[in-house]
XYZ file of N, CA and C in Angstrom:
555
model
N 14.422 -0.505 -111.090
C 13.236 -1.173 -110.738
C 12.287 -1.092 -112.025
N 11.711 -2.135 -112.392
C 10.863 -2.135 -113.578
C 9.611 -1.234 -113.364
N 9.149 -0.527 -114.434
C 8.001 0.310 -114.363
C 6.728 -0.618 -114.231
N 5.791 -0.187 -113.417
C 4.548 -0.936 -113.278
C 4.651 -2.032 -112.279
N 5.755 -2.333 -111.685
C 5.834 -3.404 -110.728
C 6.096 -2.885 -109.341
N 5.608 -3.495 -108.376
C 5.986 -3.117 -106.998
C 7.214 -3.906 -106.579
N 7.812 -3.428 -105.555
C 8.889 -4.120 -104.895
C 8.441 -4.357 -103.499
N 8.425 -5.652 -103.117
C 7.905 -6.095 -101.791
C 9.043 -6.324 -100.838
N 9.037 -5.688 -99.698
C 10.046 -5.843 -98.690
C 9.406 -6.512 -97.513
N 9.976 -7.628 -96.944
C 9.390 -8.199 -95.773
C 9.775 -7.403 -94.521
N 8.845 -7.174 -93.630
C 9.000 -6.422 -92.457
C 8.816 -7.254 -91.141
N 8.065 -8.365 -91.225
C 7.813 -9.200 -90.064
C 7.546 -10.613 -90.495
N 8.103 -11.524 -89.741
C 7.786 -12.955 -89.967
C 7.562 -13.518 -88.556
N 6.388 -14.094 -88.390
C 5.956 -14.591 -87.056
C 4.845 -15.639 -87.225
N 4.616 -16.386 -86.115
C 3.464 -17.342 -86.068
C 2.284 -16.624 -85.428
N 2.494 -15.458 -84.890
C 1.454 -14.690 -84.180
C 0.577 -13.913 -85.144
N -0.571 -14.393 -85.406
C -1.483 -13.782 -86.371
C -1.921 -12.374 -85.829
N -2.103 -12.193 -84.551
C -2.542 -10.888 -84.065
C -1.366 -9.898 -84.258
N -0.140 -10.269 -84.049
C 0.969 -9.403 -84.172
C 1.177 -8.946 -85.622
N 0.984 -9.794 -86.575
C 1.201 -9.467 -87.964
C 0.067 -8.487 -88.414
N -1.123 -8.763 -87.998
C -2.222 -7.864 -88.434
C -2.210 -6.551 -87.629
N -1.618 -6.527 -86.402
C -1.449 -5.297 -85.698
C -0.455 -4.367 -86.420
N 0.659 -4.966 -86.939
C 1.615 -4.239 -87.700
C 1.033 -3.741 -88.974
N 0.199 -4.560 -89.685
C -0.407 -4.078 -90.944
C -1.325 -2.939 -90.594
N -2.071 -2.956 -89.518
C -2.979 -1.812 -89.155
C -2.173 -0.580 -88.835
N -1.065 -0.688 -88.165
C -0.184 0.474 -87.924
C 0.364 1.082 -89.205
N 0.638 0.296 -90.229
C 1.143 0.762 -91.479
C -0.053 1.453 -92.199
N -1.177 0.795 -92.143
C -2.386 1.410 -92.849
C -2.705 2.778 -92.186
N -2.479 2.954 -90.913
C -2.758 4.193 -90.238
C -1.865 5.339 -90.801
N -0.688 5.005 -91.344
C 0.188 5.999 -91.885
C -0.361 6.502 -93.260
N -1.150 5.762 -93.874
C -1.498 5.950 -95.272
C -2.748 6.882 -95.388
N -3.014 7.252 -96.634
C -4.189 8.063 -96.977
C -5.172 7.168 -97.655
N -6.385 7.038 -97.199
C -7.385 6.161 -97.824
C -7.600 6.548 -99.252
N -7.861 5.493 -100.174
C -8.068 5.651 -101.527
C -9.234 4.715 -101.949
N -10.371 5.221 -102.458
C -11.512 4.392 -102.719
C -11.270 3.524 -103.979
N -10.164 3.644 -104.712
C -9.907 2.762 -105.868
C -9.528 1.346 -105.528
N -9.102 1.102 -104.308
C -8.577 -0.213 -103.992
C -9.519 -0.993 -103.068
N -8.986 -1.983 -102.440
C -9.794 -2.906 -101.576
C -8.895 -3.718 -100.700
N -9.583 -4.631 -100.067
C -8.951 -5.619 -99.220
C -9.424 -6.949 -99.667
N -8.412 -7.892 -99.971
C -8.756 -9.176 -100.528
C -8.034 -10.282 -99.809
N -8.600 -11.470 -99.792
C -7.931 -12.684 -99.375
C -7.902 -13.507 -100.642
N -6.696 -13.967 -100.932
C -6.480 -14.943 -102.078
C -6.154 -16.262 -101.521
N -6.625 -17.283 -102.297
C -6.431 -18.669 -101.969
C -6.318 -19.511 -103.263
N -5.469 -20.524 -103.272
C -5.407 -21.466 -104.374
C -6.459 -22.513 -104.090
N -7.380 -22.678 -105.014
C -8.426 -23.699 -104.829
C -8.446 -24.633 -106.039
N -8.754 -25.949 -105.733
C -8.714 -26.909 -106.763
C -10.031 -27.637 -107.004
N -10.917 -27.584 -105.980
C -12.256 -28.360 -106.112
C -13.337 -27.420 -105.660
N -14.576 -27.900 -106.038
C -15.791 -27.187 -105.702
C -16.006 -27.259 -104.196
N -15.708 -28.319 -103.566
C -15.894 -28.462 -102.144
C -14.976 -27.521 -101.366
N -13.746 -27.443 -101.833
C -12.768 -26.508 -101.194
C -13.307 -25.057 -101.385
N -13.733 -24.672 -102.520
C -14.344 -23.359 -102.800
C -15.541 -23.103 -101.882
N -16.443 -24.042 -101.769
C -17.548 -23.878 -100.863
C -17.158 -23.649 -99.441
N -16.209 -24.409 -98.990
C -15.682 -24.255 -97.554
C -15.220 -22.879 -97.344
N -14.409 -22.296 -98.291
C -13.907 -20.952 -98.130
C -15.001 -19.860 -98.192
N -15.966 -20.034 -99.058
C -17.038 -19.093 -99.131
C -17.929 -19.155 -97.894
N -18.136 -20.278 -97.327
C -18.895 -20.471 -96.155
C -18.151 -19.882 -94.942
N -16.862 -19.995 -94.924
C -16.080 -19.426 -93.794
C -16.053 -17.899 -93.853
N -16.106 -17.327 -95.034
C -15.930 -15.876 -95.157
C -17.222 -15.380 -96.009
N -18.391 -15.484 -95.430
C -19.659 -15.173 -96.104
C -19.744 -13.734 -96.603
N -19.065 -12.783 -95.894
C -19.140 -11.352 -96.361
C -18.271 -11.066 -97.526
N -17.522 -11.978 -98.005
C -16.642 -11.773 -99.157
C -17.357 -11.768 -100.449
N -16.970 -10.856 -101.390
C -17.479 -10.901 -102.758
C -16.600 -11.614 -103.622
N -17.111 -12.504 -104.477
C -16.321 -13.242 -105.449
C -16.933 -13.129 -106.818
N -16.224 -13.525 -107.864
C -16.745 -13.491 -109.163
C -17.938 -14.448 -109.469
N -18.707 -14.148 -110.449
C -19.878 -14.983 -110.741
C -19.503 -16.410 -111.010
N -18.406 -16.628 -111.707
C -17.926 -18.002 -112.089
C -17.744 -18.780 -110.817
N -17.115 -18.226 -109.883
C -16.887 -18.946 -108.601
C -18.159 -19.218 -107.867
N -19.099 -18.308 -107.895
C -20.373 -18.508 -107.274
C -21.129 -19.771 -107.953
N -21.041 -19.795 -109.297
C -21.682 -20.892 -110.008
C -20.985 -22.231 -109.706
N -19.631 -22.181 -109.637
C -18.911 -23.416 -109.334
C -19.259 -23.845 -107.881
N -19.394 -22.926 -106.972
C -19.665 -23.326 -105.610
C -21.092 -23.889 -105.483
N -22.012 -23.438 -106.338
C -23.390 -23.974 -106.288
C -23.561 -25.365 -106.914
N -22.474 -25.788 -107.555
C -22.552 -27.102 -108.239
C -22.238 -28.166 -107.156
N -23.031 -29.137 -106.938
C -22.867 -30.137 -105.911
C -21.620 -31.079 -106.148
N -21.234 -31.660 -105.131
C -20.115 -32.650 -105.251
C -18.758 -31.993 -104.962
N -17.687 -32.877 -105.084
C -16.337 -32.403 -104.831
C -15.509 -32.489 -106.139
N -16.119 -32.249 -107.269
C -15.376 -32.412 -108.526
C -14.386 -31.243 -108.687
N -13.311 -31.538 -109.440
C -12.318 -30.397 -109.718
C -13.086 -29.262 -110.402
N -12.442 -28.060 -110.201
C -12.967 -26.924 -110.924
C -12.740 -27.106 -112.428
N -13.662 -26.562 -113.274
C -13.666 -26.940 -114.693
C -12.417 -26.486 -115.437
N -11.687 -25.456 -114.969
C -10.551 -24.984 -115.657
C -9.312 -25.318 -114.834
N -9.344 -26.247 -113.910
C -8.220 -26.659 -113.130
C -8.046 -25.710 -111.903
N -7.038 -25.993 -111.091
C -6.860 -25.119 -109.920
C -6.608 -23.752 -110.276
N -7.108 -22.823 -109.455
C -6.946 -21.414 -109.708
C -6.958 -20.558 -108.464
N -6.713 -19.306 -108.646
C -6.711 -18.321 -107.557
C -8.096 -17.775 -107.293
N -8.571 -17.903 -106.103
C -9.850 -17.317 -105.668
C -9.533 -15.993 -105.045
N -10.158 -14.954 -105.572
C -9.972 -13.595 -104.928
C -11.332 -13.278 -104.139
N -11.197 -13.145 -102.862
C -12.394 -12.844 -102.053
C -12.197 -11.414 -101.552
N -13.049 -10.535 -102.121
C -12.988 -9.093 -101.739
C -13.771 -8.845 -100.374
N -13.168 -8.155 -99.411
C -13.803 -7.926 -98.225
C -14.427 -6.515 -98.260
N -15.556 -6.330 -97.513
C -16.211 -5.021 -97.523
C -15.395 -3.850 -96.924
N -14.536 -4.161 -95.999
C -13.656 -3.090 -95.432
C -12.395 -3.733 -94.755
N -11.345 -2.972 -94.649
C -10.097 -3.462 -94.103
C -10.177 -4.001 -92.688
N -11.061 -3.456 -91.929
C -11.158 -3.853 -90.522
C -11.610 -5.401 -90.378
N -12.209 -5.920 -91.351
C -12.641 -7.325 -91.277
C -11.536 -8.295 -91.701
N -10.326 -7.838 -92.065
C -9.279 -8.712 -92.598
C -8.845 -9.826 -91.634
N -8.558 -9.449 -90.372
C -8.113 -10.382 -89.409
C -9.083 -11.464 -89.119
N -10.356 -11.126 -88.915
C -11.320 -12.120 -88.611
C -11.646 -13.014 -89.845
N -11.655 -12.357 -90.965
C -11.886 -13.171 -92.255
C -10.721 -14.139 -92.429
N -9.527 -13.684 -92.215
C -8.328 -14.479 -92.441
C -8.346 -15.677 -91.426
N -8.681 -15.406 -90.199
C -8.727 -16.442 -89.188
C -9.740 -17.482 -89.574
N -10.936 -17.034 -90.051
C -12.025 -17.988 -90.459
C -11.606 -18.830 -91.674
N -10.919 -18.126 -92.647
C -10.439 -18.841 -93.876
C -9.379 -19.885 -93.503
N -8.498 -19.510 -92.593
C -7.419 -20.434 -92.186
C -8.018 -21.734 -91.477
N -9.243 -21.584 -91.030
C -9.881 -22.718 -90.382
C -10.274 -23.798 -91.435
N -10.290 -23.421 -92.667
C -10.615 -24.359 -93.722
C -9.635 -24.534 -94.897
N -8.574 -23.655 -94.802
C -7.629 -23.655 -95.919
C -6.251 -23.368 -95.347
N -5.198 -24.029 -95.772
C -3.921 -24.013 -95.114
C -3.005 -22.885 -95.541
N -3.213 -22.202 -96.659
C -2.321 -21.121 -97.130
C -3.162 -20.048 -97.771
N -2.914 -18.809 -97.342
C -3.689 -17.669 -97.865
C -2.728 -16.495 -98.124
N -3.269 -15.539 -98.791
C -2.585 -14.217 -98.916
C -3.698 -13.133 -98.682
N -3.345 -12.084 -97.891
C -4.232 -11.018 -97.657
C -3.528 -9.783 -98.222
N -4.325 -9.016 -99.017
C -3.826 -7.769 -99.627
C -4.703 -6.569 -99.264
N -4.033 -5.424 -98.978
C -4.667 -4.180 -98.866
C -4.065 -3.287 -99.943
N -4.978 -2.643 -100.698
C -4.452 -1.667 -101.640
C -5.438 -0.436 -101.760
N -6.209 -0.230 -100.728
C -7.168 0.860 -100.739
C -6.616 2.079 -100.041
N -5.275 2.465 -100.401
C -4.695 3.563 -99.747
C -3.531 4.142 -100.667
N -3.106 5.273 -100.274
C -1.964 5.978 -100.974
C -0.812 6.098 -99.947
N 0.379 5.983 -100.408
C 1.508 6.251 -99.569
C 1.551 7.810 -99.476
N 1.819 8.310 -98.244
C 1.882 9.755 -98.143
C 3.193 10.410 -98.619
N 3.144 11.691 -98.776
C 4.280 12.416 -99.172
C 5.344 12.426 -98.046
N 6.614 12.331 -98.374
C 7.668 12.423 -97.458
C 8.708 13.427 -98.010
N 8.479 14.733 -97.870
C 9.349 15.729 -98.411
C 10.788 15.584 -98.131
N 11.167 15.140 -96.881
C 12.504 15.054 -96.541
C 13.284 13.957 -97.461
N 12.580 13.017 -97.971
C 13.106 12.018 -98.805
C 12.834 12.194 -100.255
N 12.177 13.314 -100.584
C 11.765 13.560 -101.963
C 10.732 12.624 -102.458
N 9.937 11.995 -101.591
C 8.899 11.057 -102.010
C 7.553 11.782 -102.045
N 6.849 11.692 -103.230
C 5.586 12.294 -103.366
C 4.536 11.225 -102.954
N 3.276 11.727 -102.691
C 2.184 10.742 -102.398
C 2.002 9.889 -103.656
N 1.675 8.634 -103.503
C 1.345 7.799 -104.650
C 0.466 6.663 -104.183
N -0.456 6.331 -105.137
C -1.311 5.085 -104.933
C -0.755 3.988 -105.832
N 0.037 4.349 -106.776
C 0.474 3.343 -107.815
C 1.193 2.086 -107.140
N 2.043 2.388 -106.225
C 2.840 1.260 -105.660
C 2.461 0.977 -104.224
N 1.280 1.407 -103.797
C 0.805 1.309 -102.365
C 0.076 -0.065 -102.238
N 0.719 -0.962 -101.459
C 0.066 -2.262 -101.189
C 0.715 -2.856 -99.961
N -0.056 -3.573 -99.239
C 0.459 -4.434 -98.137
C 0.032 -5.820 -98.396
N 0.794 -6.773 -97.968
C 0.546 -8.162 -98.112
C 0.934 -8.944 -96.931
N 0.032 -9.875 -96.496
C 0.388 -10.792 -95.473
C 0.261 -12.180 -96.085
N 1.337 -12.958 -96.119
C 1.366 -14.330 -96.675
C 1.180 -15.213 -95.439
N 0.122 -15.939 -95.377
C -0.191 -16.796 -94.257
C 0.239 -18.220 -94.578
N 1.136 -18.797 -93.727
C 1.742 -20.078 -93.819
C 2.620 -20.221 -95.087
N 3.234 -19.203 -95.493
C 4.328 -19.207 -96.419
C 5.056 -17.894 -96.397
N 6.314 -17.867 -96.867
C 7.165 -16.735 -96.696
C 7.488 -15.992 -98.021
N 6.703 -16.267 -99.088
C 6.957 -15.662 -100.348
C 5.870 -14.686 -100.713
N 6.061 -14.011 -101.840
C 4.977 -13.088 -102.273
C 4.016 -13.814 -103.254
N 4.180 -15.105 -103.453
C 3.212 -15.854 -104.227
C 3.121 -17.258 -103.609
N 2.240 -18.075 -104.187
C 2.008 -19.364 -103.625
C 3.066 -20.360 -104.035
N 4.128 -20.009 -104.712
C 5.200 -20.872 -105.099
C 6.144 -21.246 -104.007
N 6.034 -20.526 -102.868
C 6.935 -20.907 -101.744
C 6.319 -21.984 -100.917
N 7.086 -22.752 -100.213
C 6.578 -23.864 -99.413
C 5.783 -23.418 -98.160
N 4.990 -24.334 -97.649
C 4.165 -24.092 -96.500
C 5.150 -23.956 -95.262
N 4.826 -23.047 -94.399
C 5.585 -22.822 -93.142
C 4.664 -22.595 -92.036
N 5.164 -22.701 -90.821
C 4.336 -22.361 -89.568
C 4.086 -20.910 -89.556
N 4.947 -20.124 -90.006
C 4.863 -18.669 -89.807
C 4.246 -17.910 -90.969
N 3.983 -16.611 -90.712
C 3.409 -15.731 -91.677
C 4.382 -14.590 -91.951
N 4.275 -13.943 -93.095
C 5.179 -12.813 -93.419
C 4.422 -11.610 -93.880
N 4.776 -10.398 -93.357
C 4.157 -9.181 -93.784
C 5.103 -8.573 -94.822
N 4.603 -8.167 -96.012
C 5.431 -7.450 -96.994
C 4.772 -6.076 -97.216
N 5.622 -5.097 -97.393
C 5.184 -3.758 -97.789
C 5.649 -3.573 -99.231
N 4.667 -3.209 -100.074
C 4.938 -3.062 -101.511
C 5.104 -1.567 -101.776
N 6.146 -1.233 -102.454
C 6.477 0.144 -102.707
C 7.089 0.285 -104.100
N 7.377 1.551 -104.543
C 7.990 1.749 -105.835
C 9.504 2.070 -105.571
N 9.929 2.468 -104.333
C 11.336 2.805 -104.062
C 11.667 2.210 -102.670
N 12.912 1.794 -102.592
C 13.348 1.290 -101.313
C 13.249 2.235 -100.129
N 13.502 3.555 -100.503
C 13.450 4.632 -99.464
C 12.165 4.633 -98.806
N 11.051 4.384 -99.567
C 9.696 4.318 -98.985
C 9.557 3.208 -97.955
N 10.065 2.035 -98.310
C 9.990 0.805 -97.447
C 10.751 1.085 -96.144
N 11.957 1.720 -96.197
C 12.696 2.015 -95.051
C 11.903 3.040 -94.139
N 11.327 4.022 -94.822
C 10.530 5.045 -94.079
C 9.387 4.425 -93.415
N 8.586 3.582 -94.118
C 7.445 2.975 -93.526
C 7.853 2.100 -92.340
N 8.859 1.320 -92.484
C 9.346 0.386 -91.417
C 9.695 1.298 -90.136
N 10.462 2.352 -90.436
C 10.810 3.210 -89.286
C 9.665 3.813 -88.462
N 8.628 4.176 -89.244
C 7.455 4.864 -88.684
C 6.699 3.934 -87.726
N 6.848 2.616 -87.900
C 6.042 1.651 -87.090
C 6.963 0.815 -86.212
N 8.273 1.198 -86.111
C 9.125 0.454 -85.190
C 9.496 -0.878 -85.820
N 9.573 -1.026 -87.138
C 10.027 -2.307 -87.750
C 11.274 -1.998 -88.566
N 11.675 -3.062 -89.178
C 12.781 -2.956 -90.120
C 12.620 -3.964 -91.247
N 13.383 -3.735 -92.323
C 13.356 -4.716 -93.393
C 14.176 -5.959 -92.917
N 13.566 -7.144 -93.115
C 14.209 -8.366 -92.490
C 14.668 -9.318 -93.633
N 14.693 -8.876 -94.810
C 15.106 -9.840 -95.881
C 15.212 -9.116 -97.240
N 15.463 -9.936 -98.271
C 15.617 -9.403 -99.591
C 14.278 -9.044 -100.167
N 14.254 -8.081 -101.049
C 12.998 -7.675 -101.757
C 12.726 -8.656 -102.908
N 11.434 -8.585 -103.243
C 10.903 -9.338 -104.393
C 10.301 -8.409 -105.357
N 10.492 -8.490 -106.649
C 9.786 -7.668 -107.599
C 8.516 -8.393 -107.987
N 7.380 -7.763 -107.842
C 6.072 -8.351 -108.039
C 5.383 -7.741 -109.264
């Protein structure tokens, strides 16, 4: 496994938004909170109008100053540097489901990330606590870990870890299992 990269294992694929966020919350309940991270919604945007719709749908999200300036520019012109990733930081993880639901009302593909936690120690497996590889991801309307995968009806939850043993342990703790091949991110 390459140093500095996470390995993402899929644990659930479903069209049920409530079910996928319920599993994410059960996984987060296993973890230790860490103030160094956050909860974000990512979207690919190509125009100012698209950007404005997302920011209006999720008004509590914080975004970079450049995106605020682009959203304040009237019209539907393309973004000045071409299509890009919009990172909308949420004030707390509990708002992720409602924010994602609102954003899906105006955008067809999103990713939700949680990385404000540490994976706990699991002495039986020789796993120490770590924040370095601790991340959850829900890909909404696609099954990959990035936007390169095609649109689908369903959503996929990925657990990001440094070692496969951790992913197996996390899945077992919440009554899930690994459902596909891992991706190095």
